[in-house]
Amino acid sequence: ASDARLRIASAIALTRIDKDNAESMKLAAKTMVEALTDKDEDVRREALRAISRLPVGTPADVKAIANALVDNA
């Protein structure tokens, strides 16, 4: 789980440092979406929070997000 938390933290940092780079945003969003399936509830929660902070127009898998919300209900 700590590995997943590190990936999320890195993805969040990437969105702040390189926010004008579309490829960086895609990579960050992909990392966050992948973390939605982590076995650790805290990691999934942090991934969802991170996705909610992505700039408008950043591609994120809506289906994965919806599934994570249902799974955590």
mmCIF file with all atom_site columns, C-alpha atoms in Angstrom:
data_model
loop_
_atom_site.group_PDB
_atom_site.id
_atom_site.type_symbol
_atom_site.label_atom_id
_atom_site.label_alt_id
_atom_site.label_comp_id
_atom_site.label_asym_id
_atom_site.label_entity_id
_atom_site.label_seq_id
_atom_site.pdbx_PDB_ins_code
_atom_site.Cartn_x
_atom_site.Cartn_y
_atom_site.Cartn_z
_atom_site.occupancy
_atom_site.B_iso_or_equiv
_atom_site.pdbx_formal_charge
_atom_site.auth_seq_id
_atom_site.auth_comp_id
_atom_site.auth_asym_id
_atom_site.auth_atom_id
_atom_site.pdbx_PDB_model_num
ATOM 1  C CA . ALA A 1 1  ? 0.000   0.000  0.000   1.00 0.00 ? 1  ALA A CA 1
ATOM 2  C CA . SER A 1 2  ? 2.852   2.405  0.714   1.00 0.00 ? 2  SER A CA 1
ATOM 3  C CA . ASP A 1 3  ? 4.025   1.869  -2.864  1.00 0.00 ? 3  ASP A CA 1
ATOM 4  C CA . ALA A 1 4  ? 0.583   2.866  -4.138  1.00 0.00 ? 4  ALA A CA 1
ATOM 5  C CA . ARG A 1 5  ? 0.558   5.919  -1.875  1.00 0.00 ? 5  ARG A CA 1
ATOM 6  C CA . LEU A 1 6  ? 3.911   6.956  -3.275  1.00 0.00 ? 6  LEU A CA 1
ATOM 7  C CA . ARG A 1 7  ? 2.596   6.627  -6.828  1.00 0.00 ? 7  ARG A CA 1
ATOM 8  C CA . ILE A 1 8  ? -0.427  8.773  -5.982  1.00 0.00 ? 8  ILE A CA 1
ATOM 9  C CA . ALA A 1 9  ? 1.738   11.407 -4.320  1.00 0.00 ? 9  ALA A CA 1
ATOM 10 C CA . SER A 1 10 ? 3.994   11.429 -7.374  1.00 0.00 ? 10 SER A CA 1
ATOM 11 C CA . ALA A 1 11 ? 1.016   11.765 -9.696  1.00 0.00 ? 11 ALA A CA 1
ATOM 12 C CA . ILE A 1 12 ? -0.342  14.674 -7.654  1.00 0.00 ? 12 ILE A CA 1
ATOM 13 C CA . ALA A 1 13 ? 3.060   16.366 -7.743  1.00 0.00 ? 13 ALA A CA 1
ATOM 14 C CA . LEU A 1 14 ? 3.206   15.847 -11.498 1.00 0.00 ? 14 LEU A CA 1
ATOM 15 C CA . THR A 1 15 ? -0.144  17.594 -11.951 1.00 0.00 ? 15 THR A CA 1
ATOM 16 C CA . ARG A 1 16 ? 1.185   20.586 -10.032 1.00 0.00 ? 16 ARG A CA 1
ATOM 17 C CA . ILE A 1 17 ? 4.627   20.769 -11.622 1.00 0.00 ? 17 ILE A CA 1
ATOM 18 C CA . ASP A 1 18 ? 3.755   19.989 -15.231 1.00 0.00 ? 18 ASP A CA 1
ATOM 19 C CA . LYS A 1 19 ? 0.097   20.992 -15.401 1.00 0.00 ? 19 LYS A CA 1
ATOM 20 C CA . ASP A 1 20 ? 0.332   22.375 -18.943 1.00 0.00 ? 20 ASP A CA 1
ATOM 21 C CA . ASN A 1 21 ? 1.666   19.110 -20.376 1.00 0.00 ? 21 ASN A CA 1
ATOM 22 C CA . ALA A 1 22 ? -1.180  16.915 -21.659 1.00 0.00 ? 22 ALA A CA 1
ATOM 23 C CA . GLU A 1 23 ? 0.941   13.764 -21.535 1.00 0.00 ? 23 GLU A CA 1
ATOM 24 C CA . SER A 1 24 ? 1.824   14.391 -17.895 1.00 0.00 ? 24 SER A CA 1
ATOM 25 C CA . MET A 1 25 ? -1.854  14.849 -17.074 1.00 0.00 ? 25 MET A CA 1
ATOM 26 C CA . LYS A 1 26 ? -2.741  11.587 -18.835 1.00 0.00 ? 26 LYS A CA 1
ATOM 27 C CA . LEU A 1 27 ? -0.020  9.726  -16.941 1.00 0.00 ? 27 LEU A CA 1
ATOM 28 C CA . ALA A 1 28 ? -1.142  11.198 -13.625 1.00 0.00 ? 28 ALA A CA 1
ATOM 29 C CA . ALA A 1 29 ? -4.790  10.352 -14.314 1.00 0.00 ? 29 ALA A CA 1
ATOM 30 C CA . LYS A 1 30 ? -3.863  6.795  -15.339 1.00 0.00 ? 30 LYS A CA 1
ATOM 31 C CA . THR A 1 31 ? -1.903  6.298  -12.125 1.00 0.00 ? 31 THR A CA 1
ATOM 32 C CA . MET A 1 32 ? -4.787  7.597  -10.040 1.00 0.00 ? 32 MET A CA 1
ATOM 33 C CA . VAL A 1 33 ? -7.367  5.449  -11.822 1.00 0.00 ? 33 VAL A CA 1
ATOM 34 C CA . GLU A 1 34 ? -5.199  2.355  -11.330 1.00 0.00 ? 34 GLU A CA 1
ATOM 35 C CA . ALA A 1 35 ? -5.030  3.119  -7.611  1.00 0.00 ? 35 ALA A CA 1
ATOM 36 C CA . LEU A 1 36 ? -8.832  2.944  -7.419  1.00 0.00 ? 36 LEU A CA 1
ATOM 37 C CA . THR A 1 37 ? -8.533  -0.849 -7.406  1.00 0.00 ? 37 THR A CA 1
ATOM 38 C CA . ASP A 1 38 ? -5.920  -1.034 -4.637  1.00 0.00 ? 38 ASP A CA 1
ATOM 39 C CA . LYS A 1 39 ? -6.810  -3.359 -1.760  1.00 0.00 ? 39 LYS A CA 1
ATOM 40 C CA . ASP A 1 40 ? -6.142  -0.589 0.778   1.00 0.00 ? 40 ASP A CA 1
ATOM 41 C CA . GLU A 1 41 ? -9.236  1.556  1.341   1.00 0.00 ? 41 GLU A CA 1
ATOM 42 C CA . ASP A 1 42 ? -7.125  4.601  2.240   1.00 0.00 ? 42 ASP A CA 1
ATOM 43 C CA . VAL A 1 43 ? -5.249  4.357  -1.063  1.00 0.00 ? 43 VAL A CA 1
ATOM 44 C CA . ARG A 1 44 ? -8.517  4.157  -3.007  1.00 0.00 ? 44 ARG A CA 1
ATOM 45 C CA . ARG A 1 45 ? -9.909  7.134  -1.091  1.00 0.00 ? 45 ARG A CA 1
ATOM 46 C CA . GLU A 1 46 ? -6.794  9.225  -1.743  1.00 0.00 ? 46 GLU A CA 1
ATOM 47 C CA . ALA A 1 47 ? -6.859  8.292  -5.425  1.00 0.00 ? 47 ALA A CA 1
ATOM 48 C CA . LEU A 1 48 ? -10.459 9.458  -5.679  1.00 0.00 ? 48 LEU A CA 1
ATOM 49 C CA . ARG A 1 49 ? -9.601  12.733 -3.950  1.00 0.00 ? 49 ARG A CA 1
ATOM 50 C CA . ALA A 1 50 ? -6.660  13.227 -6.276  1.00 0.00 ? 50 ALA A CA 1
ATOM 51 C CA . ILE A 1 51 ? -8.801  12.592 -9.354  1.00 0.00 ? 51 ILE A CA 1
ATOM 52 C CA . SER A 1 52 ? -11.315 15.163 -8.138  1.00 0.00 ? 52 SER A CA 1
ATOM 53 C CA . ARG A 1 53 ? -8.516  17.756 -8.112  1.00 0.00 ? 53 ARG A CA 1
ATOM 54 C CA . LEU A 1 54 ? -7.432  17.140 -11.688 1.00 0.00 ? 54 LEU A CA 1
ATOM 55 C CA . PRO A 1 55 ? -7.914  20.090 -14.035 1.00 0.00 ? 55 PRO A CA 1
ATOM 56 C CA . VAL A 1 56 ? -11.083 20.029 -16.118 1.00 0.00 ? 56 VAL A CA 1
ATOM 57 C CA . GLY A 1 57 ? -10.469 18.193 -19.368 1.00 0.00 ? 57 GLY A CA 1
ATOM 58 C CA . THR A 1 58 ? -7.906  15.758 -17.961 1.00 0.00 ? 58 THR A CA 1
ATOM 59 C CA . PRO A 1 59 ? -8.800  12.308 -19.252 1.00 0.00 ? 59 PRO A CA 1
ATOM 60 C CA . ALA A 1 60 ? -9.808  9.975  -16.456 1.00 0.00 ? 60 ALA A CA 1
ATOM 61 C CA . ASP A 1 61 ? -11.733 6.747  -16.827 1.00 0.00 ? 61 ASP A CA 1
ATOM 62 C CA . VAL A 1 62 ? -15.250 7.657  -15.723 1.00 0.00 ? 62 VAL A CA 1
ATOM 63 C CA . LYS A 1 63 ? -16.307 4.011  -15.576 1.00 0.00 ? 63 LYS A CA 1
ATOM 64 C CA . ALA A 1 64 ? -13.454 3.175  -13.180 1.00 0.00 ? 64 ALA A CA 1
ATOM 65 C CA . ILE A 1 65 ? -14.365 6.148  -11.014 1.00 0.00 ? 65 ILE A CA 1
ATOM 66 C CA . ALA A 1 66 ? -18.044 5.163  -10.940 1.00 0.00 ? 66 ALA A CA 1
ATOM 67 C CA . ASN A 1 67 ? -17.144 1.574  -10.027 1.00 0.00 ? 67 ASN A CA 1
ATOM 68 C CA . ALA A 1 68 ? -14.898 2.794  -7.200  1.00 0.00 ? 68 ALA A CA 1
ATOM 69 C CA . LEU A 1 69 ? -17.707 4.912  -5.827  1.00 0.00 ? 69 LEU A CA 1
ATOM 70 C CA . VAL A 1 70 ? -20.121 1.982  -5.893  1.00 0.00 ? 70 VAL A CA 1
ATOM 71 C CA . ASP A 1 71 ? -17.561 -0.381 -4.332  1.00 0.00 ? 71 ASP A CA 1
ATOM 72 C CA . ASN A 1 72 ? -16.908 2.061  -1.492  1.00 0.00 ? 72 ASN A CA 1
ATOM 73 C CA . ALA A 1 73 ? -20.539 2.857  -0.760  1.00 0.00 ? 73 ALA A CA 1
#
